[in-house]
Short mmCIF file of C-alpha atoms in Angstrom, two decimals:
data_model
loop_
_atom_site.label_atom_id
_atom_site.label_comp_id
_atom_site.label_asym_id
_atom_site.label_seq_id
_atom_site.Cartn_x
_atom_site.Cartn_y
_atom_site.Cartn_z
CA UNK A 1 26.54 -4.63 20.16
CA UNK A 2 25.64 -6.97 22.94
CA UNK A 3 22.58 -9.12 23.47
CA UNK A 4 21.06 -6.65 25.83
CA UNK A 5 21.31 -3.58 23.69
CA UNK A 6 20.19 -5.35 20.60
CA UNK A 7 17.00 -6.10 22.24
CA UNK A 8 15.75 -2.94 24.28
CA UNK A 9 13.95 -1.34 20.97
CA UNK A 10 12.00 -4.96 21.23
CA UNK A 11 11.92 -4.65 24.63
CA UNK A 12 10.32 -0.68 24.67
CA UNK A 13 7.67 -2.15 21.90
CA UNK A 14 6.47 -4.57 24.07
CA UNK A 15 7.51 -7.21 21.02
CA UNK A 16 9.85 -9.80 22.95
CA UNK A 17 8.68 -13.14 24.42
CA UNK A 18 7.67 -13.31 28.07
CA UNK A 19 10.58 -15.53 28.92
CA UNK A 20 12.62 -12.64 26.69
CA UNK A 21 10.71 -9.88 28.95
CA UNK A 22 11.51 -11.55 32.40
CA UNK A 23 15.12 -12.18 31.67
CA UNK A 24 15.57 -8.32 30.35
CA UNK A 25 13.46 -7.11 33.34
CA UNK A 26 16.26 -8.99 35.55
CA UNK A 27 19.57 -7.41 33.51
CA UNK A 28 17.88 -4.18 34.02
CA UNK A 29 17.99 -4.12 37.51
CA UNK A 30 22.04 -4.50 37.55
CA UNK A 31 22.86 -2.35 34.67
CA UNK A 32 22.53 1.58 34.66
CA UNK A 33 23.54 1.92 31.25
CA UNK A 34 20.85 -0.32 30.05
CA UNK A 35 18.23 1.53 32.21
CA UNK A 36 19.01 4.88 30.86
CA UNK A 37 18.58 3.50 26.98
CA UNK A 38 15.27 2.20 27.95
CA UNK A 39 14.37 5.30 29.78
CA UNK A 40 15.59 7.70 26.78
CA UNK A 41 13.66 5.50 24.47
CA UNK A 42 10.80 5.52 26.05
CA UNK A 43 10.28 9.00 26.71
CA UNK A 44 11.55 9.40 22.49
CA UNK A 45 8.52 7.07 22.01
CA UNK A 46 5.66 8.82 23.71
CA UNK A 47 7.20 12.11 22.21
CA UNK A 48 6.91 10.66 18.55
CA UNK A 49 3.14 9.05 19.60
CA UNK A 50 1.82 12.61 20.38
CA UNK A 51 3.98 14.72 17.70
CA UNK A 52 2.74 12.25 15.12
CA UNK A 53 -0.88 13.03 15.98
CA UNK A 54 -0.93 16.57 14.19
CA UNK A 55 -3.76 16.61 11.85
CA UNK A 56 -7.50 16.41 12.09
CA UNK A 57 -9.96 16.41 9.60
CA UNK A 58 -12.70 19.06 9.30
CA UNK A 59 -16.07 18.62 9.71
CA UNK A 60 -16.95 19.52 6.51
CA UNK A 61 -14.72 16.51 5.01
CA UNK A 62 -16.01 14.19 7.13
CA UNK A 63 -19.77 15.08 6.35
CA UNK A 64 -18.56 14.89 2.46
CA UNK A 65 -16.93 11.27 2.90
CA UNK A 66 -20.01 9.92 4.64
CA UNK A 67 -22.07 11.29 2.76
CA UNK A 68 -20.56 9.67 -0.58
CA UNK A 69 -20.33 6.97 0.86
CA UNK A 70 -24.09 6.51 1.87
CA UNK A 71 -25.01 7.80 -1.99
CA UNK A 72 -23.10 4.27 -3.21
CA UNK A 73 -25.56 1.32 -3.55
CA UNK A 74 -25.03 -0.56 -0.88
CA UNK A 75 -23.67 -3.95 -1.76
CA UNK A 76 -24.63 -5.66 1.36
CA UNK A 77 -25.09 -9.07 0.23
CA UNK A 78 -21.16 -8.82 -0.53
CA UNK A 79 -21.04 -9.03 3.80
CA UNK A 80 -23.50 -12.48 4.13
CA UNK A 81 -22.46 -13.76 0.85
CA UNK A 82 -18.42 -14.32 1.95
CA UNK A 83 -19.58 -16.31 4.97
CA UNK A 84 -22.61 -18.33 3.70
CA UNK A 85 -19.66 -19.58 0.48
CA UNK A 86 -16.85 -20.10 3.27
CA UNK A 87 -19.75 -22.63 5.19
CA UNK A 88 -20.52 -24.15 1.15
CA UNK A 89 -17.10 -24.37 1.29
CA UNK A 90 -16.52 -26.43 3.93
CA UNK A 91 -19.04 -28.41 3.59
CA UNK A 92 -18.15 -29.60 0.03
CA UNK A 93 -14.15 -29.82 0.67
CA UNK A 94 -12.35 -31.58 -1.79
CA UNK A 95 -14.54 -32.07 -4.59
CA UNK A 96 -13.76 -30.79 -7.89
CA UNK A 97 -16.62 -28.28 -8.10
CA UNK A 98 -14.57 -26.57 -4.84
CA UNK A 99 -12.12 -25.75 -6.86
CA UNK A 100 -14.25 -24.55 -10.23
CA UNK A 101 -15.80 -22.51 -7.99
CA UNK A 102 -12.88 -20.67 -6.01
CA UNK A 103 -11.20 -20.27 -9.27
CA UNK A 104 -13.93 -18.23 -10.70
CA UNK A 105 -14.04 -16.53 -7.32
CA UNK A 106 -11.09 -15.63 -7.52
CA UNK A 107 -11.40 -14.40 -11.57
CA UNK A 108 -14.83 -12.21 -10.11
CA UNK A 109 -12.89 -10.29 -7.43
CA UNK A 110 -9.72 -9.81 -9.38
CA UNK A 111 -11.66 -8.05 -12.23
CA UNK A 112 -13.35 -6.29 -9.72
CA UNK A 113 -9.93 -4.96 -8.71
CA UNK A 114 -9.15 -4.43 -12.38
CA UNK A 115 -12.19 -2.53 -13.05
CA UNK A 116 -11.67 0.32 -10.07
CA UNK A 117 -8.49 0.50 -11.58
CA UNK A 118 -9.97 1.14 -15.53
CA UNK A 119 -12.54 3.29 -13.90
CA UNK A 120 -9.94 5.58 -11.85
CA UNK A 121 -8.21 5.96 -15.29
CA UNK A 122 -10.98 6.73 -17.09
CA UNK A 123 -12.09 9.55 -14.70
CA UNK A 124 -8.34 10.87 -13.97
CA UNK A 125 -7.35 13.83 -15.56
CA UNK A 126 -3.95 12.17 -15.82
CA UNK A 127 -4.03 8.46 -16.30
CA UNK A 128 -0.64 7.82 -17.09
CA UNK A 129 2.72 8.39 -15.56
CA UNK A 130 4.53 8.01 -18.72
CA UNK A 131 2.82 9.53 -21.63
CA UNK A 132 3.70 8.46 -24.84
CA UNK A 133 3.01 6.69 -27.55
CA UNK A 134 6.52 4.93 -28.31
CA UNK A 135 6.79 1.83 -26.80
CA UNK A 136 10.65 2.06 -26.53
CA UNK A 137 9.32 4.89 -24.27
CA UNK A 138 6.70 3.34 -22.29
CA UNK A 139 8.76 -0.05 -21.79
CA UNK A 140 11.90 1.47 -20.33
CA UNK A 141 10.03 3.90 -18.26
CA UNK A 142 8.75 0.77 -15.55
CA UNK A 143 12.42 -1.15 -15.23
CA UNK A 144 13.17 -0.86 -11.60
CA UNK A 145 9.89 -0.07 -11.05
CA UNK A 146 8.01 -3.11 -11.28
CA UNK A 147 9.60 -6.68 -10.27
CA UNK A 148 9.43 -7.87 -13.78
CA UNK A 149 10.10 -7.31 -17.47
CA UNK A 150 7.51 -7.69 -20.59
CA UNK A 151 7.71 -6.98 -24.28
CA UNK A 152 5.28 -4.39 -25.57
CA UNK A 153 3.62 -5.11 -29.02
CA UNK A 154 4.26 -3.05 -31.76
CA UNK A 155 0.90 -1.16 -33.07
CA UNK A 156 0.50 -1.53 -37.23
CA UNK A 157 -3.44 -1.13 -36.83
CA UNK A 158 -3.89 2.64 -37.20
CA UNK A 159 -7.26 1.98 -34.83
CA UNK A 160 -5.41 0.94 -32.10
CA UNK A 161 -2.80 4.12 -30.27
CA UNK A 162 -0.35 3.71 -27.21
CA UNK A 163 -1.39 6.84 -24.87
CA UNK A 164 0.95 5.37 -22.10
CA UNK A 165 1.60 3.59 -18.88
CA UNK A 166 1.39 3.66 -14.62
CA UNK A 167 2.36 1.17 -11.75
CA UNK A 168 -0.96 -0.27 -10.79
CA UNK A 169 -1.54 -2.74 -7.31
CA UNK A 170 -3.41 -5.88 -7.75
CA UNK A 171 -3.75 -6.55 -4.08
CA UNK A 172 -0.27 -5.89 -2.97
CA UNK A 173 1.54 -7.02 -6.36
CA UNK A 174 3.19 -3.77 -8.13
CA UNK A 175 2.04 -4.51 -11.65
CA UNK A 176 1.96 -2.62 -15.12
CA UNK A 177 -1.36 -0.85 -16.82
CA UNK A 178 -1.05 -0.19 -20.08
CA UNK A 179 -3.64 2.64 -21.37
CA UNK A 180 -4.70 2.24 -25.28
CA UNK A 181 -6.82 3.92 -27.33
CA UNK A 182 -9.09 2.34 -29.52
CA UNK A 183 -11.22 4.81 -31.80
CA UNK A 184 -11.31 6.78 -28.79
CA UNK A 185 -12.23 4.10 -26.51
CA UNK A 186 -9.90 4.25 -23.39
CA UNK A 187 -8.42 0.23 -23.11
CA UNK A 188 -6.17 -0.99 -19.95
CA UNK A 189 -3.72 -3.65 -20.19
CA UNK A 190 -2.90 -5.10 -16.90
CA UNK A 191 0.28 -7.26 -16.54
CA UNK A 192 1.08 -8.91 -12.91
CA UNK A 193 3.26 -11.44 -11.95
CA UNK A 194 1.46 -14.99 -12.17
CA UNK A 195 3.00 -15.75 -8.75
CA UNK A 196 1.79 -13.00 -7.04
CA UNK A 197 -1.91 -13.03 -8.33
CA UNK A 198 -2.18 -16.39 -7.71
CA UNK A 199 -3.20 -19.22 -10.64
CA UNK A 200 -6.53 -17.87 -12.60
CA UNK A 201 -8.06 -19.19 -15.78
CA UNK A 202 -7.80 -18.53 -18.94
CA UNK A 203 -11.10 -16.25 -19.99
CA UNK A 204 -12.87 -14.07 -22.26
CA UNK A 205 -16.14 -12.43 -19.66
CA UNK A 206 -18.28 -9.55 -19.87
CA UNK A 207 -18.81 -7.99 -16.34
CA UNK A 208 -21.89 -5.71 -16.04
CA UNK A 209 -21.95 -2.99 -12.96
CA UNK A 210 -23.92 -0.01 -12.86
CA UNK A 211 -24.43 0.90 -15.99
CA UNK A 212 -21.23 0.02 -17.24
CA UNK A 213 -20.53 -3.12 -19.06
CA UNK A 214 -16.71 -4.05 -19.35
CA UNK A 215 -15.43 -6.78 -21.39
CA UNK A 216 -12.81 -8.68 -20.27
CA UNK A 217 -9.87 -10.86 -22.09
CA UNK A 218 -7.43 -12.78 -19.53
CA UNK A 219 -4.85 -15.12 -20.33
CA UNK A 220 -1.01 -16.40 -18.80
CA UNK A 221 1.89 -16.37 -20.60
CA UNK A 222 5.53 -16.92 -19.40
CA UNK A 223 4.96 -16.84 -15.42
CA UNK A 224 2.76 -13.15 -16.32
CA UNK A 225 -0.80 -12.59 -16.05
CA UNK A 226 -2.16 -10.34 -18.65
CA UNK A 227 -5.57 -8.64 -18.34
CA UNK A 228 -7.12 -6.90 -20.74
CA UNK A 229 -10.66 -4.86 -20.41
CA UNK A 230 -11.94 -2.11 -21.81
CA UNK A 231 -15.83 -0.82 -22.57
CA UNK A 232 -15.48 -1.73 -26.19
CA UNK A 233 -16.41 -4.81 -27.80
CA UNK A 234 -14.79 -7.99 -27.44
CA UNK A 235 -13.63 -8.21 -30.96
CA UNK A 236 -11.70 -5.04 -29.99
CA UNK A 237 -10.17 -6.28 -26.90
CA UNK A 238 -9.76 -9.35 -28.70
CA UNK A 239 -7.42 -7.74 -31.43
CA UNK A 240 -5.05 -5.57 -28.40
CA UNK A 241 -5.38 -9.36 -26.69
CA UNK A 242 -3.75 -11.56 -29.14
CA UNK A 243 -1.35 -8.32 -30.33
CA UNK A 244 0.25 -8.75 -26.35
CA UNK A 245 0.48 -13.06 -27.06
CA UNK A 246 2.62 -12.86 -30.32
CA UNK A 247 4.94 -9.79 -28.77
CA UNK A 248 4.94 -12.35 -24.99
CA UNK A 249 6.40 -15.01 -27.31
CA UNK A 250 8.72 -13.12 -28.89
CA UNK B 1 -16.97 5.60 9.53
CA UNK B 2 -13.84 3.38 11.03
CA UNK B 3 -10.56 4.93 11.66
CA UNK B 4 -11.22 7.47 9.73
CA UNK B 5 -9.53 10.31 12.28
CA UNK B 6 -5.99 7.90 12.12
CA UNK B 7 -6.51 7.24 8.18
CA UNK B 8 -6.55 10.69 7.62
CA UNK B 9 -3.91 12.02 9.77
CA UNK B 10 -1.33 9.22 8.31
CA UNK B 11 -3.10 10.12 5.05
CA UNK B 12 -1.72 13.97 5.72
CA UNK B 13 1.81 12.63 6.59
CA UNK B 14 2.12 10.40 3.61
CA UNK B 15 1.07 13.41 0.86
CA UNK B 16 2.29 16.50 3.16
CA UNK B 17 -1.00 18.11 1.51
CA UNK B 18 -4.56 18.82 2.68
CA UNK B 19 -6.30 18.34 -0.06
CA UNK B 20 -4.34 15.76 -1.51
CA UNK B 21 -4.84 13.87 1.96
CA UNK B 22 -8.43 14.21 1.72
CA UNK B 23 -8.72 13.25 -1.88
CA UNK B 24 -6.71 9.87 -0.70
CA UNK B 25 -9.12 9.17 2.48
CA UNK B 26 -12.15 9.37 -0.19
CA UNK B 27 -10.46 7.28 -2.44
CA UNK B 28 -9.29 5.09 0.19
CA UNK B 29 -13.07 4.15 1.65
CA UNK B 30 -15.01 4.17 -2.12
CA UNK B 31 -12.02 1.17 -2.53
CA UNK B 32 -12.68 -0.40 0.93
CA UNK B 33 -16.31 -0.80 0.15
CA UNK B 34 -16.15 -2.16 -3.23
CA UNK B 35 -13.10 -4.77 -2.28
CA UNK B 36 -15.01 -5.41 0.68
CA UNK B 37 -15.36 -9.41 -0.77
CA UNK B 38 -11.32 -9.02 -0.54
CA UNK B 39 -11.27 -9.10 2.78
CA UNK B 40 -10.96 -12.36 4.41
CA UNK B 41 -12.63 -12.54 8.08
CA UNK B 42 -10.02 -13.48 10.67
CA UNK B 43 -7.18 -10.86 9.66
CA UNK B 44 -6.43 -7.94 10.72
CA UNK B 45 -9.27 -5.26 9.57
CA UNK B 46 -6.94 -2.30 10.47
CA UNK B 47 -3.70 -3.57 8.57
CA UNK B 48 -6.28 -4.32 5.38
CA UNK B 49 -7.41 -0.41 5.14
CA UNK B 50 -4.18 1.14 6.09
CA UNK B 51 -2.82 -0.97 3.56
CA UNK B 52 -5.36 0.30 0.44
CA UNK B 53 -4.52 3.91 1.77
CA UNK B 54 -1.01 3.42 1.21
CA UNK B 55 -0.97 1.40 -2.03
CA UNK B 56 -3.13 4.47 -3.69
CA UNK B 57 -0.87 6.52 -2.17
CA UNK B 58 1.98 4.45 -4.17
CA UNK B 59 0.48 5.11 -7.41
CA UNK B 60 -0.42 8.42 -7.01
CA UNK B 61 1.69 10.88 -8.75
CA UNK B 62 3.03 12.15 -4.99
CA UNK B 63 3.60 8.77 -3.97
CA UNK B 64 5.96 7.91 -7.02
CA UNK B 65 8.01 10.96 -6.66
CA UNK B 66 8.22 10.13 -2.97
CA UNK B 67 9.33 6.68 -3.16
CA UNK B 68 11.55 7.02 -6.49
CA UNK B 69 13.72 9.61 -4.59
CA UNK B 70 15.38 5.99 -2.19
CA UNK B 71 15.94 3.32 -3.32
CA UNK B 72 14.66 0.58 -0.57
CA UNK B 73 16.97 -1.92 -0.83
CA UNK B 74 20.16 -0.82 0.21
CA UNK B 75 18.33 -0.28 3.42
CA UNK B 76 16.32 -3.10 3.96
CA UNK B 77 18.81 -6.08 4.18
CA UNK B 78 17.84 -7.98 7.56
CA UNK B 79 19.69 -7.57 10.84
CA UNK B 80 19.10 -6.93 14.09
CA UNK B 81 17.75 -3.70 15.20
CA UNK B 82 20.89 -1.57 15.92
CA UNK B 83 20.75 0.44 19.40
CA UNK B 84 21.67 3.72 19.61
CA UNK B 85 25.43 4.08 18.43
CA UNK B 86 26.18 7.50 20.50
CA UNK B 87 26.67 8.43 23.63
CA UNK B 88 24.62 11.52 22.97
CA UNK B 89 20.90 11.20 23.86
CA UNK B 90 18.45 13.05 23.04
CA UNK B 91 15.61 14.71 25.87
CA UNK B 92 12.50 15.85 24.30
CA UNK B 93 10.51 18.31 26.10
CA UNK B 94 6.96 19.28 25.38
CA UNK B 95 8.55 22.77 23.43
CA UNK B 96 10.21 20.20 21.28
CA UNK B 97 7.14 19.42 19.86
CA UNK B 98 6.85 21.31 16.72
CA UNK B 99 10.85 20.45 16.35
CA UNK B 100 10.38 16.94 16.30
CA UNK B 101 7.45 17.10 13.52
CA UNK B 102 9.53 18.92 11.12
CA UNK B 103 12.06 15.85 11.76
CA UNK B 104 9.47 13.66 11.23
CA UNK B 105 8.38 15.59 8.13
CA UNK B 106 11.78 16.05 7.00
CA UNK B 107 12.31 11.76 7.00
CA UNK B 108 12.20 9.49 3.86
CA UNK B 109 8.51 8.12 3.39
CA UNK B 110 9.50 4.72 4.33
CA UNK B 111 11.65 5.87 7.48
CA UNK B 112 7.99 8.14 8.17
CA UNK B 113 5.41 6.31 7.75
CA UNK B 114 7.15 3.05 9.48
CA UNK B 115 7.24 5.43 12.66
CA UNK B 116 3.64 6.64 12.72
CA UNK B 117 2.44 3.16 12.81
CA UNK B 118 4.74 2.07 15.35
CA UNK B 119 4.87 4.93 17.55
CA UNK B 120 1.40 7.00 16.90
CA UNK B 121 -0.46 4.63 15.91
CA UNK B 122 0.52 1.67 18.36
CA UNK B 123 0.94 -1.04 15.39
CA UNK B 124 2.10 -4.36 16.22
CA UNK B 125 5.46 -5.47 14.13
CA UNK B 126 3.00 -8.04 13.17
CA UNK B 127 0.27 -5.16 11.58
CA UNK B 128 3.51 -3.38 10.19
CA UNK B 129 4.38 -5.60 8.50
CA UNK B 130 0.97 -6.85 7.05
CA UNK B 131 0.32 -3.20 6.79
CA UNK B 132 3.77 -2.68 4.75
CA UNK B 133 4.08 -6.27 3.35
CA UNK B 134 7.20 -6.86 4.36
CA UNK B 135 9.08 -9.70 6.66
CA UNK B 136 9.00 -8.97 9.48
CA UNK B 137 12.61 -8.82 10.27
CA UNK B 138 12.74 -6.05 8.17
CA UNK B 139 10.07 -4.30 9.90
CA UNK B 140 12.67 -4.31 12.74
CA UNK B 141 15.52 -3.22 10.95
CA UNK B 142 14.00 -0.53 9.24
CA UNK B 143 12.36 0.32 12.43
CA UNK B 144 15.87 0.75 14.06
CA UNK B 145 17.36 2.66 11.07
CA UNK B 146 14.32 5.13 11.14
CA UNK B 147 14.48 5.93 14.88
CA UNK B 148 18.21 6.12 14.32
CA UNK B 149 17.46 8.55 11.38
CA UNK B 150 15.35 10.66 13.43
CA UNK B 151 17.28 10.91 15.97
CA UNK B 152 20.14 12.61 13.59
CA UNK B 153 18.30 14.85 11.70
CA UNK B 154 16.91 16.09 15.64
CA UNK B 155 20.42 16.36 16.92
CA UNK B 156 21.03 19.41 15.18
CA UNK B 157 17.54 21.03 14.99
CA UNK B 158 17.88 20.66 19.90
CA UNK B 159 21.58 22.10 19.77
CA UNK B 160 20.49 24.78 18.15
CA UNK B 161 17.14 25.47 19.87
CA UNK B 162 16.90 27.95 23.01
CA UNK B 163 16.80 26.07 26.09
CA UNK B 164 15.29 27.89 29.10
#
């Protein structure tokens, strides 16, 4: 494949440089063969832009998303508040509160994250893709799946029961959630790659929204993040917590 | 309510079901709002949504079917875009519509949805590959292969259409 040809799909997306543009734009205007790939793709182009606009949505759907999203309470300072901290930000660059403070920034909107997560498998009919309650099931079930491995505890509390497991997206890091039962209480275990989350601190928080109050263990172990929360109390979550640090070490 | 006419027809595309499409715009917007923090001023607002769309998408039940049926890899090594290889080319008239969505239908999700941001909905290779996180050499090549794809599975599908 020559120069010219490997560039006219570029070229049709309007994605090389000028200088790239100008110097295609003169080749074009001594080569036929050239002209009629850039024609053909072209016209394949604006075929695929209106063939690819096929559905609309009704009127009814649109009435229904609007209106549930006007029934949410409205978390408007969210939309002054990240502004007014980037100016505190900037303003106190460098010093060591900066970077107490962006760490725990970081912690609040991550377990944000985690909670839509808990709360979409709480209110799923099916909150697992693998169900089971053998972790020599569960385990195997995410290799290739997820861009890491981790070793799954093994349960000898008769309290605490392995329902399953899903791929779950912390921001765009593919990730594990683990779904335990404990005396009925639905618990997730998040694992993500430390790398890909992005450093966080060690913590044990209780996060209160709506009228839900999750607790929250968090902790690092072997280049993974582990995240564990759950509506139960923290002696609970404390218990599935320090069952996923011995089996990490093993 | 922004995009919400694009979100849901790549939303319809993705799933290749109604109400599953809807269910995924809802889902898509109650996330938006409450990761609102998430999103940092300065980039790219429409790369941010399409992107929640398509990571719920990824965990849905749908979505992991979908995307365990090809493996990505083999595919996504990075080269330059590859032209087309025939000498064959392929006219589309306007009564090629319907033939060139059940192409488009017919395509591996990643091949798909690649070309509705591209083509439909006018995406940068930039946005793609925000959009897609992925390099954005790889946006090209998969870009290439996808068009190339197409192209194949329409072959067939014109030949044996009436012309008139």
């Amino acid at each position: 494949m020559d120069k010219w040809t490997a560039q006219i799909e570029a070229y049709v997306d309007g994605e090389l440089s000028s200088a790239e543009m100008k110097e295609m734009d003169a080749h074009l205007r001594t080569c036929s063969a050239c002209v009629a790939d850039v024609l053909q793709q072209v016209q394949f182009k604006r075929a695929l832009q209106s063939a690819g606009r096929r559905y609309t949505p009704s009127a009814d759907f649109r009435q229904k998303v609007r209106q549930s999203i006007a029934a949410r309470p409205r978390r408007s300072f969210a939309r002054y508040w990240l502004p007014a901290t980037a100016v505190v930000l900037v303003l106190f660059a460098g010093t060591v509160a900066l970077s107490i403070r962006e760490q725990r920034l970081a912690l609040q909107n991550t377990y944000s994250e985690l909670a839509d997560l808990h709360v979409t498998a709480l209110a799923s009919p099916n909150p697992v893709d693998v169900v089971s309650s053998d972790r020599h099931t569960v385990k195997p079930w995410f290799e290739g799946k997820i861009p890491f491995v981790f070793n799954l505890p093994e349960l000898q509390n008769p309290d605490i029961v392995l329902v399953g497991g899903r791929v779950a997206y912390l921001g765009q890091a593919p990730g594990a959630e683990l779904i335990y039962l404990i005396r009925k209480h639905q618990v997730s275990v998040f694992i993500f790659q430390e790398r890909a989350v992005g450093p966080l601190p060690e913590s044990d928080s209780t996060m209160q929204r709506q009228q839900e109050t999750f607790n929250f263990r968090s902790w690092s172990q072997n280049g993974l993040h582990y995240f564990v929360i759950g509506g139960v109390a923290g002696g609970d979550l404390s218990k599935i917590a320090d069952l996923f640090r011995n089996a990490g070490r093993l | 309510m922004p995009l919400f006419d694009q979100l849901y027809n790549f939303a319809c595309w993705l799933t290749k079901d109604r109400t599953e499409a809807e269910d995924l715009v809802q889902e898509t917007y109650v996330k938006a709002l409450r990761g609102f923090t998430s999103f940092q001023s300065g980039t790219n607002f429409r790369a941010w949504i399409y992107r929640i769309l398509r990571n719920t998408f990824l965990t849905s039940r749908t979505g992991l079917k979908a995307t365990a049926m090809v493996p990505l890899d083999a595919e996504d090594a990075d080269e330059l875009p590859a032209g087309p290889e025939t000498p064959e080319t392929v006219f589309i008239s306007n009564s090629e519509h319907q033939l060139l969505q059940e192409a488009l239908e017919a395509l591996p999700i990643h091949f798909r949805e690649i070309l509705l941001l591209c083509e439909t909905e006018e995406m940068s290779y930039q946005e793609i590959s925000e959009t897609l996180s992925i390099p954005i050499g790889t946006v090209m090549s998969r870009l290439s292969r996808a068009r190339k794809a197409l192209r194949e599975t329409l072959q067939p599908k014109l030949a044996r259409a009436p012309h008139g």
